Amino acid sequence: MWEVIRYSDACRETWNRFVATSRQGTFLFDRDYMDYHRSRFTDHSLLVYRKGRLFALLPGNVDHDVLWSHQGLTYGGLLTQDRATVADVCEVFEAINAYLRSQGFRRVVYKAVPWIYHRLPAEEDLYALTAICHARLTVRHVSSTLSQPRLPFRESRMSGLRKAKRMGLTVGEHTDFGLFWPILTDNLHRQYDARPVHTVEEMQSLHAKFPDRIRLFMAFQAERPLAGTVVFETPQVAHTQYISASPEGKAVGALDLLFDDLLHRRYAHVRYFDFGKSSNGDGRELNHSLIFQKEGFGGRAVCYDWYEYDL
């Protein structure tokens, strides 16, 4: 009844068509996005057929004897369409696990799609993970998300907004990611001794493939860039992939002006605006200053969960 097939480039169009009509699909699962880092990860994505008809997808990569879903993505997880039921999804996991055992896998790390990205309720996988796979929750990151109606800014954010307006700062959309990457790179190095996941060349290339889904917004003083954010647009979520300001930008409230513009004008109609995670490592270490900033804009907690189970 069930057949599980490993993804190959011959399945590309079939895969992308299914992603576009799935309940949980976003452009991050499109092969034009997933394959940008195929040199870093060994893809082992799966297509699941029932009676010859494609029923589900599982984006994944292999690391020794572990299947990750997916190590190179913010979230992974099973993709299904409207007709999938709890019983169906339980059977899908049984079929996937049988396939993985036959291929020598011993463990699965499953990064669930957070519910805010679901076009329709779609947590059958979470039930199957515990009922069929006896999975354990191993990582829980916390993100900050605004829904409708928006919560008001805290006074600290309003103070920065008033300062930015007095200084004559402006906000605009740009397609040259090279304007923002020096600010981002310097800020990550100063604050966390880290670097962006994407290089500027990778982000420019991804933007060329998804110009209506990957967008750059920046705050300026005259012609000088002071702050910016990269927004990933999905059917009902606008997600900030990167946020940074220069030291000068922080001093004059550049991010406060930028997010006032995004939240109350450009994305005022969007159901969810997600600022991304503010926890490190396995999620147990909370970045208090970062989440304070995001909650100051009205964000409240949504969890990004990882599960593990043995085969």
Coordinates of N, CA and C in Angstrom, one line a residue, residues 18-246:
F18 N 4.0 19.4 -5.1 CA 3.4 19.0 -3.8 C 3.6 20.0 -2.7
V19 N 4.8 20.5 -2.6 CA 5.1 21.5 -1.6 C 4.1 22.7 -1.7
A20 N 3.8 23.1 -2.9 CA 3.0 24.3 -3.1 C 1.5 24.1 -2.7
T21 N 1.1 22.8 -2.6 CA -0.3 22.5 -2.3 C -0.4 21.8 -0.9
S22 N 0.7 21.7 -0.2 CA 0.6 21.1 1.1 C 0.1 22.0 2.2
R23 N -0.3 21.5 3.3 CA -0.8 22.3 4.4 C 0.3 23.1 5.1
Q24 N 1.5 22.5 5.1 CA 2.6 23.1 5.9 C 3.7 23.7 5.0
G25 N 3.6 23.6 3.7 CA 4.6 24.0 2.8 C 5.0 25.5 2.8
T26 N 6.2 25.8 2.8 CA 6.7 27.1 2.5 C 7.8 27.0 1.5
F27 N 8.3 28.2 1.0 CA 9.3 28.1 -0.1 C 10.6 27.6 0.4
L28 N 10.8 27.5 1.7 CA 12.0 26.8 2.2 C 12.1 25.4 1.8
F29 N 11.0 24.7 1.5 CA 11.0 23.3 1.1 C 11.1 23.2 -0.5
D30 N 11.0 24.3 -1.2 CA 11.2 24.3 -2.6 C 12.6 23.9 -2.9
R31 N 12.8 23.1 -3.9 CA 14.2 22.6 -4.2 C 15.1 23.7 -4.6
D32 N 14.6 24.8 -5.1 CA 15.5 25.9 -5.5 C 16.1 26.5 -4.2
Y33 N 15.4 26.4 -3.1 CA 15.9 26.9 -1.8 C 16.7 25.8 -1.1
M34 N 16.2 24.6 -1.0 CA 16.9 23.5 -0.3 C 18.2 23.2 -0.9
D35 N 18.3 23.3 -2.3 CA 19.5 22.8 -2.9 C 20.6 23.9 -2.9
Y36 N 20.4 25.1 -2.4 CA 21.5 26.1 -2.4 C 22.6 25.6 -1.5
H37 N 22.4 24.8 -0.5 CA 23.4 24.3 0.3 C 23.6 22.8 0.2
R38 N 23.3 22.2 -1.0 CA 23.5 20.8 -1.1 C 24.9 20.3 -1.0
S39 N 25.9 21.2 -1.2 CA 27.3 20.8 -1.0 C 27.6 20.6 0.5
R40 N 26.8 21.2 1.4 CA 27.1 21.1 2.8 C 26.4 19.9 3.5
F41 N 25.3 19.4 2.9 CA 24.5 18.4 3.5 C 24.2 17.3 2.4
T42 N 24.2 16.0 2.8 CA 23.9 14.9 1.9 C 22.4 14.7 2.0
D43 N 21.7 15.1 0.9 CA 20.2 15.0 0.9 C 19.8 13.6 1.0
H44 N 18.8 13.4 1.8 CA 18.1 12.1 1.9 C 16.6 12.3 2.1
S45 N 16.0 13.2 1.3 CA 14.6 13.5 1.4 C 13.8 12.4 0.9
L46 N 12.5 12.2 1.4 CA 11.7 11.1 1.0 C 10.4 11.5 0.4
L47 N 9.9 10.7 -0.6 CA 8.6 10.9 -1.1 C 7.8 9.6 -0.7
V48 N 6.6 9.8 -0.2 CA 5.8 8.6 0.3 C 4.6 8.5 -0.6
Y49 N 4.4 7.4 -1.2 CA 3.3 7.1 -2.1 C 2.3 6.1 -1.5
R50 N 1.0 6.3 -1.7 CA 0.0 5.4 -1.3 C -0.7 5.0 -2.6
K51 N -0.7 3.7 -2.9 CA -1.3 3.1 -4.1 C -0.9 3.9 -5.3
G52 N 0.4 4.3 -5.4 CA 0.9 4.9 -6.6 C 0.7 6.4 -6.6
R53 N 0.1 7.0 -5.6 CA -0.2 8.4 -5.6 C 0.6 9.1 -4.5
L54 N 1.3 10.2 -4.8 CA 2.1 10.9 -3.8 C 1.3 11.4 -2.7
F55 N 1.7 11.0 -1.5 CA 0.8 11.3 -0.3 C 1.6 12.2 0.7
A56 N 2.9 12.2 0.8 CA 3.6 13.0 1.7 C 5.1 13.1 1.3
L57 N 5.7 14.2 1.8 CA 7.1 14.4 1.6 C 7.8 14.6 3.0
L58 N 9.0 14.2 3.1 CA 9.8 14.4 4.3 C 11.2 15.0 3.8
P59 N 11.4 16.3 4.0 CA 12.7 16.8 3.7 C 13.7 16.3 4.7
G60 N 14.9 15.9 4.2 CA 15.9 15.3 5.1 C 17.3 15.3 4.6
N61 N 18.2 15.1 5.5 CA 19.6 14.8 5.1 C 20.2 13.8 6.0
V62 N 21.2 13.1 5.6 CA 21.9 12.1 6.3 C 23.2 12.5 7.0
D63 N 23.4 12.2 8.2 CA 24.6 12.4 8.9 C 25.0 11.1 9.6
H64 N 25.9 10.4 9.0 CA 26.3 9.0 9.5 C 25.0 8.1 9.5
D65 N 24.6 7.7 10.7 CA 23.4 6.8 10.7 C 22.1 7.5 11.2
V66 N 22.2 8.9 11.1 CA 21.0 9.7 11.6 C 20.4 10.4 10.4
L67 N 19.1 10.3 10.3 CA 18.3 11.1 9.4 C 17.8 12.4 10.1
W68 N 18.2 13.5 9.6 CA 17.8 14.8 10.1 C 16.7 15.4 9.1
S69 N 15.6 16.0 9.8 CA 14.6 16.6 9.0 C 14.4 18.1 9.4
H70 N 15.1 19.0 9.0 CA 16.3 19.0 8.1 C 17.4 19.8 8.8
Q71 N 18.6 19.3 8.7 CA 19.7 20.0 9.5 C 20.0 21.4 8.9
G72 N 19.8 21.6 7.7 CA 20.1 22.9 7.1 C 18.9 23.9 7.0
L73 N 17.8 23.6 7.6 CA 16.6 24.4 7.5 C 16.1 24.8 8.9
T74 N 15.5 25.9 9.0 CA 14.9 26.4 10.3 C 14.0 25.4 10.9
Y75 N 13.2 24.8 10.1 CA 12.3 23.7 10.5 C 12.2 22.7 9.3
G76 N 11.7 21.5 9.7 CA 11.6 20.5 8.7 C 10.2 19.8 8.8
G77 N 10.2 18.5 8.9 CA 8.9 17.9 9.2 C 8.2 17.4 8.0
L78 N 7.2 16.5 8.3 CA 6.4 15.9 7.2 C 5.4 16.9 6.6
L79 N 5.3 16.8 5.2 CA 4.4 17.7 4.5 C 3.3 16.8 3.9
T80 N 2.1 17.3 4.2 CA 0.9 16.5 3.7 C -0.1 17.5 3.2
Q81 N -1.1 16.9 2.5 CA -2.2 17.7 1.9 C -3.5 17.6 2.8
D82 N -4.5 18.2 2.3 CA -5.7 18.4 3.2 C -6.4 17.0 3.6
R83 N -6.2 16.0 2.7 CA -7.0 14.8 3.0 C -6.3 13.9 4.0
A84 N -5.1 14.2 4.4 CA -4.4 13.4 5.4 C -5.0 13.4 6.8
T85 N -5.2 12.2 7.3 CA -5.8 12.0 8.6 C -4.8 11.5 9.6
V86 N -5.2 11.5 10.9 CA -4.3 11.0 11.9 C -3.8 9.6 11.7
A87 N -4.8 8.7 11.3 CA -4.5 7.3 11.0 C -3.6 7.2 9.8
D88 N -3.8 8.0 8.8 CA -2.9 8.0 7.6 C -1.5 8.3 8.0
V89 N -1.3 9.4 8.8 CA 0.0 9.9 9.1 C 0.7 8.9 10.0
C90 N 0.0 8.2 10.9 CA 0.6 7.1 11.7 C 1.2 6.0 10.8
E91 N 0.4 5.7 9.8 CA 0.9 4.7 8.8 C 2.1 5.2 8.0
V92 N 2.1 6.5 7.7 CA 3.2 7.0 6.9 C 4.5 6.9 7.8
F93 N 4.4 7.2 9.0 CA 5.6 7.1 9.9 C 6.0 5.6 10.0
E94 N 5.1 4.7 10.1 CA 5.5 3.3 10.1 C 6.2 2.9 8.8
A95 N 5.7 3.4 7.7 CA 6.4 3.1 6.4 C 7.7 3.8 6.3
I96 N 7.8 5.0 6.7 CA 9.1 5.7 6.7 C 10.1 5.0 7.6
N97 N 9.7 4.6 8.8 CA 10.6 4.0 9.7 C 11.1 2.6 9.2
A98 N 10.2 1.9 8.5 CA 10.6 0.6 8.0 C 11.7 0.8 6.9
Y99 N 11.4 1.8 6.0 CA 12.4 2.2 5.0 C 13.8 2.6 5.6
L100 N 13.7 3.4 6.6 CA 15.0 3.9 7.2 C 15.8 2.7 7.9
R101 N 15.1 1.8 8.5 CA 15.8 0.7 9.1 C 16.4 -0.2 8.0
S102 N 15.7 -0.3 6.8 CA 16.3 -1.1 5.7 C 17.5 -0.4 5.1
Q103 N 17.7 0.9 5.3 CA 18.8 1.6 4.8 C 19.9 1.8 5.8
G104 N 19.7 1.2 7.0 CA 20.8 1.3 8.0 C 20.8 2.5 8.9
F105 N 19.7 3.2 8.9 CA 19.6 4.4 9.9 C 19.3 3.8 11.2
R106 N 19.7 4.6 12.3 CA 19.5 4.1 13.6 C 18.7 5.2 14.5
R107 N 18.7 6.4 14.0 CA 18.1 7.5 14.7 C 17.5 8.5 13.8
V108 N 16.5 9.2 14.3 CA 15.9 10.3 13.5 C 15.8 11.6 14.4
V109 N 16.2 12.7 13.8 CA 16.0 14.0 14.5 C 15.0 14.8 13.6
Y110 N 13.9 15.1 14.2 CA 12.8 15.7 13.5 C 12.5 17.1 14.0
K111 N 12.6 18.1 13.1 CA 12.4 19.5 13.4 C 11.0 19.8 12.9
A112 N 10.0 19.9 13.8 CA 8.6 20.1 13.4 C 8.4 21.5 12.8
V113 N 7.5 21.6 11.9 CA 7.0 22.9 11.4 C 6.2 23.5 12.4
P114 N 6.5 24.7 13.0 CA 5.7 25.4 14.0 C 4.3 25.7 13.4
W115 N 3.3 25.6 14.3 CA 1.9 25.7 13.9 C 1.6 27.0 13.2
I116 N 2.3 28.1 13.4 CA 1.9 29.3 12.7 C 2.1 29.2 11.2
Y117 N 2.9 28.3 10.7 CA 3.1 28.1 9.3 C 2.0 27.2 8.7
H118 N 1.2 26.6 9.5 CA 0.2 25.6 8.9 C -1.0 26.4 8.3
R119 N -1.3 26.1 7.0 CA -2.4 26.7 6.4 C -3.7 26.1 6.9
L120 N -3.7 24.9 7.4 CA -4.8 24.2 8.1 C -4.2 23.5 9.3
P121 N -5.0 23.2 10.3 CA -4.4 22.4 11.4 C -3.7 21.1 10.9
A122 N -2.5 20.9 11.3 CA -1.6 19.8 10.7 C -0.6 19.2 11.7
E123 N -1.1 18.9 12.9 CA -0.2 18.3 13.9 C -0.4 16.8 14.1
E124 N -0.9 16.2 13.0 CA -0.9 14.7 13.1 C 0.5 14.1 13.3
D125 N 1.5 14.8 12.8 CA 2.9 14.3 12.9 C 3.3 14.2 14.4
L126 N 2.9 15.3 15.2 CA 3.3 15.3 16.6 C 2.6 14.1 17.3
Y127 N 1.4 13.8 17.0 CA 0.8 12.6 17.6 C 1.5 11.3 17.2
A128 N 1.8 11.2 15.9 CA 2.5 10.0 15.5 C 3.9 9.8 16.1
L129 N 4.5 11.0 16.3 CA 5.9 10.9 16.9 C 5.8 10.3 18.3
T130 N 4.8 10.6 19.1 CA 4.8 10.0 20.4 C 4.1 8.6 20.4
A131 N 3.0 8.5 19.6 CA 2.2 7.2 19.6 C 2.9 6.1 18.9
I132 N 3.6 6.4 17.8 CA 4.2 5.4 16.9 C 5.7 5.3 17.1
C133 N 6.3 6.4 17.2 CA 7.8 6.5 17.3 C 8.4 6.6 18.7
H134 N 7.5 6.8 19.7 CA 8.0 7.0 21.1 C 9.1 8.1 21.1
A135 N 8.9 9.1 20.4 CA 9.9 10.2 20.3 C 10.0 11.0 21.6
R136 N 11.1 11.7 21.8 CA 11.3 12.5 23.0 C 11.6 13.9 22.5
L137 N 11.0 14.9 23.2 CA 11.4 16.3 22.9 C 12.8 16.6 23.4
T138 N 13.7 17.0 22.5 CA 15.1 17.2 22.9 C 15.5 18.6 22.8
V139 N 14.9 19.4 22.0 CA 15.3 20.8 21.8 C 14.0 21.6 21.7
R140 N 13.9 22.7 22.4 CA 12.8 23.7 22.3 C 13.3 25.1 22.3
H141 N 13.3 25.7 21.1 CA 13.7 27.1 20.9 C 12.4 28.0 21.1
V142 N 12.6 29.2 21.6 CA 11.5 30.1 21.7 C 11.7 31.3 20.7
S143 N 10.6 31.5 20.0 CA 10.6 32.6 19.1 C 9.6 33.7 19.6
S144 N 9.6 34.8 19.0 CA 8.6 35.9 19.4 C 7.8 36.3 18.2
T145 N 6.5 36.1 18.3 CA 5.6 36.3 17.2 C 4.4 37.2 17.5
L146 N 4.1 38.1 16.6 CA 2.9 38.9 16.7 C 1.8 38.3 15.9
S147 N 0.6 38.3 16.4 CA -0.6 37.9 15.7 C -1.5 39.1 15.5
Q148 N -2.7 38.9 15.1 CA -3.7 40.0 14.9 C -4.7 39.9 16.1
P149 N -5.0 41.1 16.8 CA -4.5 42.4 16.5 C -3.1 42.5 17.2
R150 N -2.3 43.5 16.7 CA -0.9 43.7 17.2 C -1.0 44.3 18.6
L151 N 0.0 43.8 19.4 CA 0.1 44.4 20.7 C 0.9 45.7 20.5
P152 N 0.7 46.7 21.4 CA 1.4 48.0 21.3 C 2.9 47.8 21.6
F153 N 3.7 48.7 21.1 CA 5.1 48.8 21.5 C 5.3 49.2 23.0
R154 N 6.3 48.7 23.6 CA 6.7 49.1 24.9 C 7.2 50.6 24.8
E155 N 7.3 51.3 26.0 CA 7.7 52.6 26.0 C 9.2 52.8 25.5
S156 N 10.0 51.7 25.8 CA 11.4 51.8 25.4 C 11.5 51.8 23.9
R157 N 10.6 51.1 23.2 CA 10.6 51.1 21.7 C 10.0 52.4 21.2
M158 N 9.0 52.9 21.9 CA 8.4 54.1 21.4 C 9.4 55.3 21.6
S159 N 10.2 55.2 22.6 CA 11.2 56.3 22.8 C 12.2 56.3 21.6
G160 N 12.7 55.1 21.2 CA 13.6 54.9 20.1 C 12.9 55.4 18.8
L161 N 11.6 55.1 18.6 CA 10.9 55.5 17.4 C 10.8 57.0 17.4
R162 N 10.5 57.7 18.5 CA 10.5 59.2 18.5 C 11.8 59.8 18.1
K163 N 12.9 59.2 18.6 CA 14.2 59.6 18.4 C 14.6 59.5 16.9
A164 N 14.2 58.3 16.3 CA 14.5 58.1 14.9 C 13.8 59.1 14.0
K165 N 12.5 59.4 14.4 CA 11.8 60.4 13.6 C 12.4 61.8 13.7
R166 N 12.8 62.2 14.9 CA 13.5 63.5 15.1 C 14.7 63.6 14.3
M167 N 15.5 62.5 14.1 CA 16.7 62.5 13.4 C 16.5 62.4 11.9
G168 N 15.3 62.2 11.4 CA 15.0 62.2 10.0 C 15.3 60.9 9.3
L169 N 15.4 59.8 10.0 CA 15.7 58.5 9.4 C 14.5 58.1 8.5
T170 N 14.9 57.3 7.5 CA 13.9 56.8 6.5 C 14.0 55.3 6.4
V171 N 13.0 54.7 5.9 CA 12.9 53.3 5.7 C 12.6 53.0 4.2
G172 N 13.3 52.0 3.7 CA 13.1 51.6 2.3 C 13.4 50.1 2.0
E173 N 12.9 49.6 0.9 CA 13.2 48.2 0.5 C 14.3 48.3 -0.5
H174 N 15.3 47.4 -0.4 CA 16.4 47.3 -1.3 C 16.7 45.9 -1.8
T175 N 17.3 45.8 -2.9 CA 17.7 44.5 -3.5 C 19.1 44.2 -3.4
D176 N 19.9 45.2 -3.0 CA 21.4 45.0 -2.8 C 21.7 44.5 -1.4
F177 N 21.9 43.2 -1.2 CA 22.1 42.7 0.1 C 23.5 43.1 0.6
G178 N 24.4 43.5 -0.3 CA 25.7 44.0 0.1 C 25.6 45.3 0.9
L179 N 24.5 46.0 0.9 CA 24.4 47.2 1.8 C 24.2 46.8 3.2
F180 N 23.6 45.6 3.4 CA 23.2 45.2 4.8 C 24.3 44.3 5.4
W181 N 24.9 43.4 4.6 CA 25.7 42.4 5.1 C 26.9 42.9 6.0
P182 N 27.6 44.0 5.7 CA 28.6 44.5 6.6 C 28.1 44.8 8.0
I183 N 26.9 45.4 8.0 CA 26.2 45.7 9.3 C 25.9 44.5 10.1
L184 N 25.3 43.5 9.4 CA 25.0 42.2 10.0 C 26.2 41.5 10.5
T185 N 27.2 41.4 9.6 CA 28.4 40.6 10.0 C 29.1 41.2 11.2
D186 N 29.2 42.6 11.2 CA 29.9 43.3 12.3 C 29.1 43.1 13.6
N187 N 27.8 43.2 13.5 CA 27.0 43.1 14.7 C 27.1 41.7 15.3
L188 N 27.0 40.6 14.4 CA 27.1 39.3 14.9 C 28.4 39.0 15.5
H189 N 29.5 39.5 14.9 CA 30.8 39.3 15.5 C 31.0 40.0 16.8
R190 N 30.5 41.3 16.9 CA 30.6 42.0 18.2 C 29.8 41.3 19.3
Q191 N 28.6 41.0 19.0 CA 27.7 40.5 20.0 C 27.9 39.0 20.4
Y192 N 28.1 38.2 19.4 CA 28.1 36.7 19.6 C 29.3 36.0 19.1
D193 N 30.3 36.7 18.6 CA 31.4 36.1 17.9 C 30.9 35.0 16.9
A194 N 30.0 35.4 16.1 CA 29.3 34.5 15.1 C 29.3 35.2 13.8
R195 N 28.8 34.5 12.8 CA 28.7 35.0 11.4 C 27.4 34.6 10.8
P196 N 26.8 35.2 9.8 CA 25.6 34.8 9.2 C 25.7 33.4 8.6
V197 N 24.5 32.7 8.7 CA 24.5 31.4 8.1 C 24.7 31.4 6.6
H198 N 24.1 32.5 6.0 CA 24.2 32.7 4.5 C 25.3 33.7 4.3
T199 N 26.1 33.4 3.2 CA 27.0 34.5 2.7 C 26.1 35.5 1.9
V200 N 26.7 36.6 1.7 CA 25.9 37.6 0.9 C 25.7 37.1 -0.5
E201 N 26.6 36.4 -1.1 CA 26.4 35.8 -2.4 C 25.3 34.8 -2.4
E202 N 25.2 34.0 -1.4 CA 24.1 33.0 -1.3 C 22.8 33.7 -1.2
M203 N 22.7 34.7 -0.3 CA 21.5 35.5 -0.1 C 21.0 36.2 -1.4
Q204 N 22.0 36.8 -2.1 CA 21.7 37.5 -3.3 C 21.1 36.5 -4.4
S205 N 21.7 35.3 -4.4 CA 21.3 34.3 -5.3 C 19.9 33.8 -5.0
L206 N 19.6 33.6 -3.7 CA 18.3 33.1 -3.3 C 17.2 34.2 -3.5
H207 N 17.6 35.4 -3.3 CA 16.7 36.5 -3.6 C 16.3 36.5 -5.1
A208 N 17.3 36.3 -6.0 CA 17.0 36.2 -7.4 C 16.0 35.1 -7.8
K209 N 16.1 34.0 -7.0 CA 15.2 32.9 -7.3 C 13.8 33.1 -6.6
F210 N 13.8 33.9 -5.5 CA 12.5 34.1 -4.8 C 12.4 35.6 -4.5
P211 N 12.3 36.4 -5.5 CA 12.3 37.9 -5.3 C 11.0 38.4 -4.5
D212 N 9.9 37.7 -4.6 CA 8.7 38.1 -3.9 C 8.6 37.4 -2.5
R213 N 9.6 36.6 -2.2 CA 9.6 35.8 -0.9 C 10.7 36.2 0.0
I214 N 11.8 36.7 -0.5 CA 13.0 37.1 0.3 C 13.2 38.6 0.0
R215 N 13.0 39.4 1.1 CA 13.0 40.9 0.9 C 13.9 41.5 2.0
L216 N 14.5 42.6 1.6 CA 15.4 43.3 2.4 C 14.9 44.7 2.7
F217 N 14.7 45.1 4.0 CA 14.3 46.4 4.3 C 15.3 47.0 5.2
M218 N 15.6 48.3 5.0 CA 16.6 49.0 5.7 C 16.2 50.4 6.2
A219 N 16.9 50.9 7.2 CA 16.7 52.2 7.7 C 18.0 53.0 7.4
F220 N 17.8 54.3 7.0 CA 18.9 55.1 6.5 C 18.8 56.5 7.2
Q221 N 20.0 57.0 7.4 CA 20.1 58.5 7.7 C 20.8 59.1 6.5
A222 N 20.0 59.9 5.8 CA 20.4 60.4 4.5 C 20.7 59.2 3.6
E223 N 21.9 59.0 3.1 CA 22.3 57.9 2.3 C 23.0 56.8 3.1
R224 N 23.2 57.0 4.4 CA 24.0 56.0 5.1 C 23.1 54.9 5.8
P225 N 23.4 53.6 5.4 CA 22.6 52.6 6.0 C 22.9 52.4 7.5
L226 N 21.9 52.3 8.3 CA 22.1 52.1 9.8 C 21.5 50.8 10.3
A227 N 20.5 50.2 9.7 CA 19.9 49.0 10.2 C 19.2 48.3 9.1
G228 N 18.9 47.0 9.3 CA 18.1 46.3 8.3 C 17.6 45.0 8.8
T229 N 16.7 44.4 8.0 CA 16.2 43.1 8.3 C 15.9 42.3 7.0
V230 N 16.1 41.1 7.0 CA 15.8 40.2 5.8 C 14.5 39.5 6.2
V231 N 13.4 39.6 5.4 CA 12.1 39.0 5.7 C 11.9 37.9 4.8
F232 N 11.5 36.7 5.3 CA 11.1 35.6 4.5 C 9.6 35.6 4.6
E233 N 8.9 35.7 3.4 CA 7.4 35.7 3.3 C 6.9 34.4 3.0
T234 N 6.0 33.8 3.8 CA 5.3 32.6 3.5 C 3.8 32.9 3.5
P235 N 3.0 31.9 3.2 CA 1.6 32.2 3.0 C 0.9 33.0 4.1
Q236 N 1.3 32.8 5.4 CA 0.6 33.5 6.4 C 1.6 34.1 7.5
V237 N 2.9 33.9 7.2 CA 3.9 34.4 8.2 C 4.9 35.2 7.5
A238 N 5.2 36.4 8.1 CA 6.4 37.1 7.7 C 7.5 36.9 8.7
H239 N 8.6 36.3 8.4 CA 9.6 35.9 9.3 C 10.9 36.6 9.1
T240 N 11.4 37.2 10.2 CA 12.7 38.0 10.1 C 13.8 37.0 10.2
Q241 N 14.5 36.7 9.1 CA 15.7 35.8 9.1 C 16.9 36.4 9.7
Y242 N 17.1 37.7 9.5 CA 18.2 38.5 10.1 C 17.7 39.8 10.5
I243 N 18.3 40.3 11.6 CA 18.0 41.7 12.1 C 19.3 42.2 12.6
S244 N 19.7 43.4 12.2 CA 20.9 44.0 12.8 C 20.9 45.5 12.6
A245 N 21.6 46.2 13.5 CA 21.8 47.7 13.4 C 23.3 48.0 13.7
S246 N 23.8 49.0 13.1 CA 25.1 49.5 13.4 C 25.1 50.1 14.8

